[in-house]
Amino acid sequence: PTSTRPVWGAACSSSCSASRRLIAIPSPGGSTPASFQNAASTPYTSTCPARREVADVIAYDQRGTGFSTPTPFCRAEPAFDMSAPITRASLTAFYRAGLTRCFDWWESQGIDIDSYTTLESAHDIEDLRKALGARKLNLWGISYGSHLGLAFMKYHVGSVNKAVLSGIEGLDQTIKRPALTDKMFAHVQELIDADPKAKAVYPDLAGMMRRVVAKLNAQPATVTFTPQGSQTPVSVTFDGYALQLLASQSIADPPAIANVPLAVYAADKGSFEQVARQVYNFRQQLAGFRGMPDAMDLASGATSARLALVTREAETSLLADTLNFPMPHIMGVRPQIDAGDAFRAPFKSNIPALFISATLDGRTYPDEAAEEIKGFSNKRRLIVENGGHNIYEADQRVAAAVLAFFKGQ
């Protein structure tokens, strides 16, 4: 690695000998990995006893997160104008200006912010393997953990015994395809249609969503209400993009997806308070930037072909380009951090690997996984019908399948 940062780890030890292979677990969850101080609540360590049947289990905090020397929070200056309408243009301008300033500020604080990348984190796993004295690792990752796991397999092929990856985010899939979001909503409609009562209320969910978005884009809504715990009314103004953005943040798993039609139905009937309250809560998150998530996404970036495809699909997609906000909106604010197309290029591997996808995962899609793993000659796939992104919490049979794979069954 070109840069070194302290990386902390926690372990669930087995009773096996020191030569037993280990399972390295990239911290779960998108661009903001959970630190191991909260590990007891993660799907990884909650199933740690079972994993100990095959190996010691090592969970670690990536550079810039948790106990691994967290990046200092950079407060947004100027702050987001809370009276301004929430639109694509206002949010994009805020993020681009804020991150440009914050990257310079982190650098002025002596932080090598350009080393907060997936490739450097993959090298950190290799350093961890060497420090543990392990000949090879078994990898287990979900969501961004799959992205990091793929990078490790690409650049440290000789250090991997087996891998289990779920919620697959390929090396050129940081920005997800809007057309596949539409495909998932089509499946949601199929499930609605199977229930006559639900079908009577939502005969065309996609059409209803498009109608509400068009209405808001033509005439943004201004809603005044009193936030919970406050005695002072507030007003928020938003257009259709805000509704699309909120929906994109609510489709990771079936229970959350079930709430989307309710909000859209109310908005279609002219009641925007539920959406307004969510917009207000989102607006409170615009205090500043954490560094590692932003740097990592910018570094992984997208090829020009991928960006063109996503841009084209977003023009007609239900949720436009909101799924990965603020990507690709912030691309180019830190050109020197980009990992390059060689990092994003497909690769071939004979590493034994199990790839898990789910048909109601609104964050990562089975079709994308199929494309990413074409080069794996020794792969197995598990597709969970009507499962979501956080599949381990939803069905213990998935965890059992993972254990069986590591046991060679």
mmCIF file of C-alpha atoms in Angstrom:
data_model
loop_
_atom_site.group_PDB
_atom_site.id
_atom_site.type_symbol
_atom_site.label_atom_id
_atom_site.label_comp_id
_atom_site.label_asym_id
_atom_site.label_seq_id
_atom_site.Cartn_x
_atom_site.Cartn_y
_atom_site.Cartn_z
ATOM 1 C CA PRO A 1 0.000 0.000 0.000
ATOM 2 C CA THR A 2 1.021 3.548 -0.653
ATOM 3 C CA SER A 3 -0.376 4.718 2.649
ATOM 4 C CA THR A 4 -0.729 3.190 6.086
ATOM 5 C CA ARG A 5 -3.393 3.811 8.708
ATOM 6 C CA PRO A 6 -4.025 2.017 11.999
ATOM 7 C CA VAL A 7 -6.673 -0.649 11.457
ATOM 8 C CA TRP A 8 -8.397 -2.277 14.407
ATOM 9 C CA GLY A 9 -10.005 -5.704 14.534
ATOM 10 C CA ALA A 10 -12.012 -7.906 16.843
ATOM 11 C CA ALA A 11 -12.143 -11.673 16.828
ATOM 12 C CA CYS A 12 -14.381 -14.575 17.774
ATOM 13 C CA SER A 13 -11.842 -17.310 18.418
ATOM 14 C CA SER A 14 -12.445 -20.955 17.688
ATOM 15 C CA SER A 15 -10.900 -23.890 19.441
ATOM 16 C CA CYS A 16 -9.051 -24.864 16.290
ATOM 17 C CA SER A 17 -5.316 -24.766 15.820
ATOM 18 C CA ALA A 18 -3.469 -21.604 14.826
ATOM 19 C CA SER A 19 -3.071 -22.935 11.299
ATOM 20 C CA ARG A 20 -6.839 -22.941 10.736
ATOM 21 C CA ARG A 21 -7.889 -20.472 8.056
ATOM 22 C CA LEU A 22 -9.680 -17.300 9.092
ATOM 23 C CA ILE A 23 -12.757 -15.509 7.853
ATOM 24 C CA ALA A 24 -12.079 -11.818 7.298
ATOM 25 C CA ILE A 25 -15.274 -9.775 7.429
ATOM 26 C CA PRO A 26 -15.331 -6.329 5.835
ATOM 27 C CA SER A 27 -17.483 -4.184 8.092
ATOM 28 C CA PRO A 28 -21.094 -4.223 6.877
ATOM 29 C CA GLY A 29 -23.318 -1.650 5.356
ATOM 30 C CA GLY A 30 -22.821 0.548 2.385
ATOM 31 C CA SER A 31 -20.275 3.313 2.549
ATOM 32 C CA THR A 32 -20.439 3.701 6.288
ATOM 33 C CA PRO A 33 -19.132 0.499 7.831
ATOM 34 C CA ALA A 34 -20.191 -0.176 11.409
ATOM 35 C CA SER A 35 -17.410 -0.184 13.963
ATOM 36 C CA PHE A 36 -16.863 -3.324 15.971
ATOM 37 C CA GLN A 37 -17.914 -1.529 19.141
ATOM 38 C CA ASN A 38 -21.435 -2.125 17.768
ATOM 39 C CA ALA A 39 -20.587 -5.512 16.324
ATOM 40 C CA ALA A 40 -22.904 -7.435 18.632
ATOM 41 C CA SER A 41 -25.854 -6.104 16.648
ATOM 42 C CA THR A 42 -24.518 -6.964 13.195
ATOM 43 C CA PRO A 43 -25.468 -10.070 11.218
ATOM 44 C CA TYR A 44 -21.785 -11.017 11.212
ATOM 45 C CA THR A 45 -21.033 -11.294 14.891
ATOM 46 C CA SER A 46 -24.559 -12.344 15.832
ATOM 47 C CA THR A 47 -23.818 -15.565 13.930
ATOM 48 C CA CYS A 48 -20.222 -15.679 15.110
ATOM 49 C CA PRO A 49 -20.623 -18.875 17.205
ATOM 50 C CA ALA A 50 -21.725 -20.815 14.121
ATOM 51 C CA ARG A 51 -18.845 -19.453 12.051
ATOM 52 C CA ARG A 52 -16.402 -20.591 14.723
ATOM 53 C CA GLU A 53 -17.158 -24.143 13.639
ATOM 54 C CA VAL A 54 -14.963 -23.563 10.600
ATOM 55 C CA ALA A 55 -12.542 -20.794 11.584
ATOM 56 C CA ASP A 56 -11.633 -17.886 13.793
ATOM 57 C CA VAL A 57 -13.808 -14.941 12.822
ATOM 58 C CA ILE A 58 -12.119 -11.579 12.407
ATOM 59 C CA ALA A 59 -14.162 -8.380 12.104
ATOM 60 C CA TYR A 60 -12.302 -5.167 11.441
ATOM 61 C CA ASP A 61 -12.908 -1.452 11.092
ATOM 62 C CA GLN A 62 -11.800 -0.027 7.766
ATOM 63 C CA ARG A 63 -9.513 2.950 7.655
ATOM 64 C CA GLY A 64 -11.333 6.129 8.531
ATOM 65 C CA THR A 65 -14.102 4.395 10.498
ATOM 66 C CA GLY A 66 -14.759 3.262 14.057
ATOM 67 C CA PHE A 67 -11.548 2.736 16.020
ATOM 68 C CA SER A 68 -9.357 2.810 12.894
ATOM 69 C CA THR A 69 -8.437 6.484 13.316
ATOM 70 C CA PRO A 70 -11.768 8.009 12.234
ATOM 71 C CA THR A 71 -11.670 10.895 9.809
ATOM 72 C CA PRO A 72 -12.653 14.116 11.608
ATOM 73 C CA PHE A 73 -16.121 15.356 10.738
ATOM 74 C CA CYS A 74 -16.025 18.317 8.347
ATOM 75 C CA ARG A 75 -18.838 20.738 9.026
ATOM 76 C CA ALA A 76 -20.552 22.176 5.982
ATOM 77 C CA GLU A 77 -19.620 25.827 5.446
ATOM 78 C CA PRO A 78 -21.717 27.523 4.334
ATOM 79 C CA ALA A 79 -24.474 25.416 5.819
ATOM 80 C CA PHE A 80 -27.308 24.206 3.664
ATOM 81 C CA ASP A 81 -29.949 26.887 3.396
ATOM 82 C CA MET A 82 -32.821 25.345 5.324
ATOM 83 C CA SER A 83 -35.281 27.678 3.636
ATOM 84 C CA ALA A 84 -34.212 26.589 0.149
ATOM 85 C CA PRO A 85 -36.331 24.090 -1.794
ATOM 86 C CA ILE A 86 -35.033 20.502 -1.798
ATOM 87 C CA THR A 87 -34.285 19.811 -5.458
ATOM 88 C CA ARG A 88 -31.653 17.950 -7.460
ATOM 89 C CA ALA A 89 -29.957 21.240 -8.334
ATOM 90 C CA SER A 90 -29.840 22.564 -4.750
ATOM 91 C CA LEU A 91 -28.556 19.297 -3.293
ATOM 92 C CA THR A 92 -25.953 18.769 -6.004
ATOM 93 C CA ALA A 93 -24.577 22.312 -5.633
ATOM 94 C CA PHE A 94 -24.375 21.895 -1.852
ATOM 95 C CA TYR A 95 -22.549 18.569 -1.992
ATOM 96 C CA ARG A 96 -20.072 19.590 -4.678
ATOM 97 C CA ALA A 97 -19.088 22.854 -3.001
ATOM 98 C CA GLY A 98 -19.003 21.327 0.461
ATOM 99 C CA LEU A 99 -16.893 18.322 -0.481
ATOM 100 C CA THR A 100 -14.447 20.408 -2.504
ATOM 101 C CA ARG A 101 -13.800 22.521 0.584
ATOM 102 C CA CYS A 102 -13.719 19.527 2.961
ATOM 103 C CA PHE A 103 -11.200 17.552 0.907
ATOM 104 C CA ASP A 104 -8.861 20.540 1.099
ATOM 105 C CA TRP A 105 -9.541 20.845 4.831
ATOM 106 C CA TRP A 106 -8.820 17.169 5.539
ATOM 107 C CA GLU A 107 -5.584 17.489 3.608
ATOM 108 C CA SER A 108 -4.655 20.601 5.645
ATOM 109 C CA GLN A 109 -5.163 18.516 8.800
ATOM 110 C CA GLY A 110 -2.447 16.124 7.672
ATOM 111 C CA ILE A 111 -4.901 13.420 6.563
ATOM 112 C CA ASP A 112 -3.957 11.472 3.448
ATOM 113 C CA ILE A 113 -7.579 11.546 2.302
ATOM 114 C CA ASP A 114 -6.676 10.242 -1.158
ATOM 115 C CA SER A 115 -5.712 6.914 0.440
ATOM 116 C CA TYR A 116 -9.251 6.319 1.700
ATOM 117 C CA THR A 117 -10.112 4.023 -1.188
ATOM 118 C CA THR A 118 -11.326 0.489 -1.728
ATOM 119 C CA LEU A 119 -7.990 -0.533 -3.210
ATOM 120 C CA GLU A 120 -6.075 0.695 -0.149
ATOM 121 C CA SER A 121 -8.594 -1.076 2.113
ATOM 122 C CA ALA A 122 -7.955 -4.281 0.142
ATOM 123 C CA HIS A 123 -4.246 -3.855 0.828
ATOM 124 C CA ASP A 124 -5.119 -3.343 4.510
ATOM 125 C CA ILE A 125 -6.797 -6.769 4.556
ATOM 126 C CA GLU A 126 -3.621 -8.261 3.135
ATOM 127 C CA ASP A 127 -1.580 -6.574 5.864
ATOM 128 C CA LEU A 128 -4.042 -7.927 8.425
ATOM 129 C CA ARG A 129 -3.627 -11.442 7.013
ATOM 130 C CA LYS A 130 0.134 -11.197 7.343
ATOM 131 C CA ALA A 131 -0.104 -9.807 10.865
ATOM 132 C CA LEU A 132 -2.346 -12.705 11.881
ATOM 133 C CA GLY A 133 0.050 -15.219 10.377
ATOM 134 C CA ALA A 134 -2.694 -16.735 8.239
ATOM 135 C CA ARG A 135 -1.721 -18.367 4.937
ATOM 136 C CA LYS A 136 -5.114 -17.627 3.395
ATOM 137 C CA LEU A 137 -8.403 -15.997 4.326
ATOM 138 C CA ASN A 138 -12.019 -16.915 3.799
ATOM 139 C CA LEU A 139 -13.872 -13.738 2.880
ATOM 140 C CA TRP A 140 -17.422 -12.922 3.940
ATOM 141 C CA GLY A 141 -18.951 -9.597 2.933
ATOM 142 C CA ILE A 142 -22.243 -7.901 2.172
ATOM 143 C CA SER A 143 -23.050 -4.791 0.105
ATOM 144 C CA TYR A 144 -19.953 -2.569 0.106
ATOM 145 C CA GLY A 145 -18.219 -5.529 1.763
ATOM 146 C CA SER A 146 -18.754 -7.442 -1.494
ATOM 147 C CA HIS A 147 -17.185 -4.563 -3.434
ATOM 148 C CA LEU A 148 -14.165 -4.659 -1.146
ATOM 149 C CA GLY A 149 -14.086 -8.459 -1.230
ATOM 150 C CA LEU A 150 -13.993 -8.463 -5.023
ATOM 151 C CA ALA A 151 -11.137 -5.953 -4.985
ATOM 152 C CA PHE A 152 -9.217 -8.167 -2.574
ATOM 153 C CA MET A 153 -9.754 -11.220 -4.763
ATOM 154 C CA LYS A 154 -8.608 -9.272 -7.813
ATOM 155 C CA TYR A 155 -5.423 -7.860 -6.309
ATOM 156 C CA HIS A 156 -4.518 -10.541 -3.723
ATOM 157 C CA VAL A 157 -5.711 -13.684 -5.430
ATOM 158 C CA GLY A 158 -3.194 -15.909 -3.665
ATOM 159 C CA SER A 159 -4.464 -14.870 -0.246
ATOM 160 C CA VAL A 160 -8.043 -16.160 -0.564
ATOM 161 C CA ASN A 161 -9.276 -19.670 0.159
ATOM 162 C CA LYS A 162 -13.034 -19.173 -0.299
ATOM 163 C CA ALA A 163 -15.434 -16.245 -0.440
ATOM 164 C CA VAL A 164 -19.103 -15.634 0.310
ATOM 165 C CA LEU A 165 -20.455 -12.330 -0.965
ATOM 166 C CA SER A 166 -24.037 -11.065 -0.847
ATOM 167 C CA GLY A 167 -25.732 -7.881 -1.998
ATOM 168 C CA ILE A 168 -23.169 -7.819 -4.805
ATOM 169 C CA GLU A 169 -21.695 -4.449 -5.763
ATOM 170 C CA GLY A 170 -19.267 -4.993 -8.615
ATOM 171 C CA LEU A 171 -16.119 -3.004 -9.188
ATOM 172 C CA ASP A 172 -17.871 -0.839 -11.810
ATOM 173 C CA GLN A 173 -21.230 -0.882 -10.014
ATOM 174 C CA THR A 174 -20.827 1.862 -7.427
ATOM 175 C CA ILE A 175 -23.539 3.675 -9.395
ATOM 176 C CA LYS A 176 -26.501 1.322 -9.780
ATOM 177 C CA ARG A 177 -28.605 0.965 -12.910
ATOM 178 C CA PRO A 178 -31.965 2.790 -12.698
ATOM 179 C CA ALA A 179 -33.561 0.345 -15.158
ATOM 180 C CA LEU A 180 -33.022 -2.469 -12.673
ATOM 181 C CA THR A 181 -34.739 -0.425 -9.986
ATOM 182 C CA ASP A 182 -37.719 -0.249 -12.334
ATOM 183 C CA LYS A 183 -37.514 -4.028 -12.813
ATOM 184 C CA MET A 184 -37.699 -4.535 -9.045
ATOM 185 C CA PHE A 185 -40.756 -2.276 -8.821
ATOM 186 C CA ALA A 186 -42.350 -4.369 -11.571
ATOM 187 C CA HIS A 187 -41.876 -7.386 -9.305
ATOM 188 C CA VAL A 188 -43.439 -5.420 -6.438
ATOM 189 C CA GLN A 189 -46.456 -4.829 -8.682
ATOM 190 C CA GLU A 190 -46.681 -8.561 -9.350
ATOM 191 C CA LEU A 191 -46.893 -9.172 -5.608
ATOM 192 C CA ILE A 192 -49.528 -6.447 -5.267
ATOM 193 C CA ASP A 193 -51.551 -7.962 -8.104
ATOM 194 C CA ALA A 194 -51.609 -11.302 -6.282
ATOM 195 C CA ASP A 195 -53.722 -9.663 -3.539
ATOM 196 C CA PRO A 196 -57.067 -8.430 -4.917
ATOM 197 C CA LYS A 197 -57.543 -5.869 -2.134
ATOM 198 C CA ALA A 198 -54.058 -4.415 -2.630
ATOM 199 C CA LYS A 199 -54.490 -4.415 -6.401
ATOM 200 C CA ALA A 200 -57.698 -2.411 -6.053
ATOM 201 C CA VAL A 201 -55.780 0.366 -4.268
ATOM 202 C CA TYR A 202 -52.537 0.132 -6.280
ATOM 203 C CA PRO A 203 -53.457 -1.068 -9.777
ATOM 204 C CA ASP A 204 -50.429 0.768 -11.225
ATOM 205 C CA LEU A 205 -47.922 1.767 -8.536
ATOM 206 C CA ALA A 206 -45.334 2.932 -11.072
ATOM 207 C CA GLY A 207 -47.909 5.064 -12.848
ATOM 208 C CA MET A 208 -48.987 6.601 -9.559
ATOM 209 C CA MET A 209 -45.376 7.421 -8.679
ATOM 210 C CA ARG A 210 -44.757 9.036 -12.048
ATOM 211 C CA ARG A 211 -47.944 11.077 -11.697
ATOM 212 C CA VAL A 212 -46.986 12.396 -8.249
ATOM 213 C CA VAL A 213 -43.409 13.222 -9.325
ATOM 214 C CA ALA A 214 -44.665 15.078 -12.399
ATOM 215 C CA LYS A 215 -47.149 17.022 -10.277
ATOM 216 C CA LEU A 216 -44.449 18.068 -7.803
ATOM 217 C CA ASN A 217 -42.011 19.017 -10.549
ATOM 218 C CA ALA A 218 -44.663 21.221 -12.113
ATOM 219 C CA GLN A 219 -45.633 22.750 -8.774
ATOM 220 C CA PRO A 220 -43.277 22.109 -5.794
ATOM 221 C CA ALA A 221 -45.068 21.585 -2.488
ATOM 222 C CA THR A 222 -44.565 23.763 0.583
ATOM 223 C CA VAL A 223 -45.731 22.081 3.781
ATOM 224 C CA THR A 224 -45.806 23.571 7.272
ATOM 225 C CA PHE A 225 -45.885 21.285 10.300
ATOM 226 C CA THR A 226 -44.505 20.969 13.825
ATOM 227 C CA PRO A 227 -41.666 18.401 14.121
ATOM 228 C CA GLN A 228 -41.902 15.762 16.801
ATOM 229 C CA GLY A 229 -40.485 17.045 20.082
ATOM 230 C CA SER A 230 -40.713 20.675 18.984
ATOM 231 C CA GLN A 231 -43.239 23.440 19.596
ATOM 232 C CA THR A 232 -42.161 25.560 16.644
ATOM 233 C CA PRO A 233 -43.679 24.980 13.203
ATOM 234 C CA VAL A 234 -41.344 24.606 10.234
ATOM 235 C CA SER A 235 -41.898 24.801 6.492
ATOM 236 C CA VAL A 236 -40.215 22.699 3.832
ATOM 237 C CA THR A 237 -40.435 23.048 0.064
ATOM 238 C CA PHE A 238 -39.615 20.175 -2.269
ATOM 239 C CA ASP A 239 -40.204 18.925 -5.792
ATOM 240 C CA GLY A 240 -40.542 15.458 -7.265
ATOM 241 C CA TYR A 241 -36.830 14.708 -6.972
ATOM 242 C CA ALA A 242 -37.113 14.787 -3.182
ATOM 243 C CA LEU A 243 -39.852 12.149 -3.310
ATOM 244 C CA GLN A 244 -37.712 9.993 -5.590
ATOM 245 C CA LEU A 245 -34.721 10.413 -3.264
ATOM 246 C CA LEU A 246 -36.730 9.393 -0.205
ATOM 247 C CA ALA A 247 -38.124 6.366 -2.030
ATOM 248 C CA SER A 248 -34.607 5.324 -3.077
ATOM 249 C CA GLN A 249 -33.592 5.258 0.584
ATOM 250 C CA SER A 250 -36.541 3.030 1.470
ATOM 251 C CA ILE A 251 -36.204 0.051 -0.843
ATOM 252 C CA ALA A 252 -33.406 -2.034 0.645
ATOM 253 C CA ASP A 253 -35.728 -4.593 2.234
ATOM 254 C CA PRO A 254 -39.360 -5.736 1.905
ATOM 255 C CA PRO A 255 -40.661 -4.116 5.144
ATOM 256 C CA ALA A 256 -39.385 -0.711 4.023
ATOM 257 C CA ILE A 257 -40.566 -1.232 0.444
ATOM 258 C CA ALA A 258 -44.077 -1.834 1.802
ATOM 259 C CA ASN A 259 -44.154 1.750 3.132
ATOM 260 C CA VAL A 260 -43.449 3.350 -0.245
ATOM 261 C CA PRO A 261 -46.926 2.772 -1.756
ATOM 262 C CA LEU A 262 -48.541 4.259 1.363
ATOM 263 C CA ALA A 263 -46.601 7.516 1.070
ATOM 264 C CA VAL A 264 -47.117 7.745 -2.675
ATOM 265 C CA TYR A 265 -50.854 7.069 -2.325
ATOM 266 C CA ALA A 266 -51.230 9.862 0.250
ATOM 267 C CA ALA A 267 -49.271 12.254 -1.972
ATOM 268 C CA ASP A 268 -51.396 11.308 -4.964
ATOM 269 C CA LYS A 269 -54.449 12.319 -2.923
ATOM 270 C CA GLY A 270 -52.849 15.697 -2.161
ATOM 271 C CA SER A 271 -51.516 14.952 1.335
ATOM 272 C CA PHE A 272 -47.777 15.709 1.443
ATOM 273 C CA GLU A 273 -47.159 15.903 5.195
ATOM 274 C CA GLN A 274 -45.679 12.411 5.483
ATOM 275 C CA VAL A 275 -43.237 13.186 2.687
ATOM 276 C CA ALA A 276 -42.525 16.635 4.168
ATOM 277 C CA ARG A 277 -41.580 15.140 7.532
ATOM 278 C CA GLN A 278 -39.160 12.766 5.845
ATOM 279 C CA VAL A 279 -37.702 15.621 3.789
ATOM 280 C CA TYR A 280 -37.210 17.585 7.017
ATOM 281 C CA ASN A 281 -35.400 14.649 8.649
ATOM 282 C CA PHE A 282 -33.189 14.279 5.583
ATOM 283 C CA ARG A 283 -32.395 17.979 5.645
ATOM 284 C CA GLN A 284 -31.096 17.643 9.201
ATOM 285 C CA GLN A 285 -28.439 15.233 7.912
ATOM 286 C CA LEU A 286 -26.785 17.943 5.811
ATOM 287 C CA ALA A 287 -24.570 19.236 8.612
ATOM 288 C CA GLY A 288 -21.342 18.089 6.998
ATOM 289 C CA PHE A 289 -19.230 15.232 5.687
ATOM 290 C CA ARG A 290 -17.495 12.195 7.187
ATOM 291 C CA GLY A 291 -14.778 11.724 4.592
ATOM 292 C CA MET A 292 -14.343 8.005 4.188
ATOM 293 C CA PRO A 293 -17.712 7.278 2.464
ATOM 294 C CA ASP A 294 -17.270 10.192 0.075
ATOM 295 C CA ALA A 295 -13.648 9.401 -0.764
ATOM 296 C CA MET A 296 -14.314 5.705 -1.270
ATOM 297 C CA ASP A 297 -17.226 6.275 -3.656
ATOM 298 C CA LEU A 298 -15.320 8.899 -5.653
ATOM 299 C CA ALA A 299 -12.323 6.586 -5.973
ATOM 300 C CA SER A 300 -14.367 3.606 -7.167
ATOM 301 C CA GLY A 301 -16.243 5.932 -9.521
ATOM 302 C CA ALA A 302 -17.499 4.656 -12.862
ATOM 303 C CA THR A 303 -16.245 4.008 -16.367
ATOM 304 C CA SER A 304 -17.485 6.411 -19.022
ATOM 305 C CA ALA A 305 -19.615 3.627 -20.500
ATOM 306 C CA ARG A 306 -21.220 2.898 -17.129
ATOM 307 C CA LEU A 307 -21.904 6.561 -16.461
ATOM 308 C CA ALA A 308 -23.455 6.995 -19.907
ATOM 309 C CA LEU A 309 -25.695 3.950 -19.361
ATOM 310 C CA VAL A 310 -26.883 5.126 -15.937
ATOM 311 C CA THR A 311 -27.471 8.666 -17.207
ATOM 312 C CA ARG A 312 -29.512 7.405 -20.118
ATOM 313 C CA GLU A 313 -31.632 5.068 -17.966
ATOM 314 C CA ALA A 314 -32.174 7.745 -15.317
ATOM 315 C CA GLU A 315 -33.973 9.962 -17.825
ATOM 316 C CA THR A 316 -37.012 7.680 -17.794
ATOM 317 C CA SER A 317 -36.575 5.682 -14.571
ATOM 318 C CA LEU A 318 -39.021 5.848 -11.670
ATOM 319 C CA LEU A 319 -36.367 7.114 -9.268
ATOM 320 C CA ALA A 320 -34.148 8.974 -11.761
ATOM 321 C CA ASP A 321 -30.515 9.013 -10.531
ATOM 322 C CA THR A 322 -31.307 9.082 -6.800
ATOM 323 C CA LEU A 323 -30.364 5.545 -5.755
ATOM 324 C CA ASN A 324 -26.707 6.313 -5.121
ATOM 325 C CA PHE A 325 -26.971 9.995 -4.269
ATOM 326 C CA PRO A 326 -24.620 11.874 -4.046
ATOM 327 C CA MET A 327 -23.084 9.708 -6.768
ATOM 328 C CA PRO A 328 -22.642 10.365 -9.642
ATOM 329 C CA HIS A 329 -23.485 13.986 -8.816
ATOM 330 C CA ILE A 330 -20.157 14.647 -7.050
ATOM 331 C CA MET A 331 -17.922 12.942 -9.596
ATOM 332 C CA GLY A 332 -14.996 15.135 -10.592
ATOM 333 C CA VAL A 333 -14.651 17.137 -7.372
ATOM 334 C CA ARG A 334 -11.454 15.221 -6.537
ATOM 335 C CA PRO A 335 -10.040 13.906 -9.842
ATOM 336 C CA GLN A 336 -6.779 12.657 -8.344
ATOM 337 C CA ILE A 337 -8.544 10.104 -6.138
ATOM 338 C CA ASP A 338 -10.114 8.161 -9.012
ATOM 339 C CA ALA A 339 -8.946 4.534 -9.049
ATOM 340 C CA GLY A 340 -9.044 4.325 -12.845
ATOM 341 C CA ASP A 341 -10.679 1.938 -15.282
ATOM 342 C CA ALA A 342 -8.092 -0.786 -14.605
ATOM 343 C CA PHE A 343 -9.543 -1.090 -11.087
ATOM 344 C CA ARG A 344 -13.102 -1.263 -12.451
ATOM 345 C CA ALA A 345 -12.324 -3.749 -15.253
ATOM 346 C CA PRO A 346 -13.749 -7.302 -15.110
ATOM 347 C CA PHE A 347 -11.419 -10.051 -13.964
ATOM 348 C CA LYS A 348 -11.266 -13.827 -13.986
ATOM 349 C CA SER A 349 -10.878 -15.996 -10.913
ATOM 350 C CA ASN A 350 -10.947 -19.665 -9.934
ATOM 351 C CA ILE A 351 -11.449 -18.898 -6.237
ATOM 352 C CA PRO A 352 -14.379 -20.952 -4.870
ATOM 353 C CA ALA A 353 -17.098 -18.388 -4.229
ATOM 354 C CA LEU A 354 -20.763 -18.294 -3.228
ATOM 355 C CA PHE A 355 -22.696 -15.263 -4.476
ATOM 356 C CA ILE A 356 -26.023 -14.424 -2.828
ATOM 357 C CA SER A 357 -28.700 -12.138 -4.293
ATOM 358 C CA ALA A 358 -32.353 -11.428 -3.503
ATOM 359 C CA THR A 359 -35.238 -10.415 -5.747
ATOM 360 C CA LEU A 360 -36.531 -7.632 -3.456
ATOM 361 C CA ASP A 361 -33.129 -6.118 -2.757
ATOM 362 C CA GLY A 362 -33.551 -2.539 -3.907
ATOM 363 C CA ARG A 363 -29.889 -1.669 -3.411
ATOM 364 C CA THR A 364 -28.076 -4.360 -5.379
ATOM 365 C CA TYR A 365 -29.665 -6.462 -8.089
ATOM 366 C CA PRO A 366 -29.355 -10.121 -9.206
ATOM 367 C CA ASP A 367 -28.823 -9.068 -12.840
ATOM 368 C CA GLU A 368 -25.836 -6.921 -11.816
ATOM 369 C CA ALA A 369 -24.394 -9.803 -9.798
ATOM 370 C CA ALA A 370 -24.696 -12.137 -12.789
ATOM 371 C CA GLU A 371 -22.760 -9.665 -14.918
ATOM 372 C CA GLU A 372 -20.015 -9.134 -12.331
ATOM 373 C CA ILE A 373 -19.291 -12.812 -11.660
ATOM 374 C CA LYS A 374 -19.052 -14.018 -15.258
ATOM 375 C CA GLY A 375 -15.305 -14.456 -14.873
ATOM 376 C CA PHE A 376 -15.553 -16.772 -11.854
ATOM 377 C CA SER A 377 -15.055 -20.362 -12.973
ATOM 378 C CA ASN A 378 -15.692 -21.950 -9.574
ATOM 379 C CA LYS A 379 -18.834 -20.154 -8.408
ATOM 380 C CA ARG A 380 -22.184 -20.984 -6.882
ATOM 381 C CA ARG A 381 -25.222 -18.705 -6.790
ATOM 382 C CA LEU A 382 -28.017 -18.479 -4.265
ATOM 383 C CA ILE A 383 -31.010 -16.293 -5.188
ATOM 384 C CA VAL A 384 -33.523 -15.662 -2.424
ATOM 385 C CA GLU A 385 -37.013 -15.064 -3.755
ATOM 386 C CA ASN A 386 -38.583 -11.973 -2.172
ATOM 387 C CA GLY A 387 -35.591 -11.495 0.087
ATOM 388 C CA GLY A 388 -34.004 -8.083 0.661
ATOM 389 C CA HIS A 389 -30.581 -6.524 1.010
ATOM 390 C CA ASN A 390 -30.032 -7.428 4.676
ATOM 391 C CA ILE A 391 -30.707 -11.064 4.028
ATOM 392 C CA TYR A 392 -28.966 -12.616 7.017
ATOM 393 C CA GLU A 393 -31.350 -11.018 9.505
ATOM 394 C CA ALA A 394 -34.358 -12.069 7.453
ATOM 395 C CA ASP A 395 -33.818 -15.811 7.053
ATOM 396 C CA GLN A 396 -31.525 -18.083 9.042
ATOM 397 C CA ARG A 397 -31.447 -20.539 6.130
ATOM 398 C CA VAL A 398 -29.126 -18.139 4.333
ATOM 399 C CA ALA A 399 -26.673 -18.200 7.231
ATOM 400 C CA ALA A 400 -26.897 -21.989 7.227
ATOM 401 C CA ALA A 401 -26.057 -22.063 3.516
ATOM 402 C CA VAL A 402 -23.008 -19.889 4.144
ATOM 403 C CA LEU A 403 -21.783 -22.199 6.886
ATOM 404 C CA ALA A 404 -22.326 -25.247 4.683
ATOM 405 C CA PHE A 405 -20.332 -23.656 1.873
ATOM 406 C CA PHE A 406 -17.374 -22.943 4.126
ATOM 407 C CA LYS A 407 -17.557 -26.529 5.388
ATOM 408 C CA GLY A 408 -17.385 -27.763 1.805
ATOM 409 C CA GLN A 409 -20.829 -29.317 1.868
#
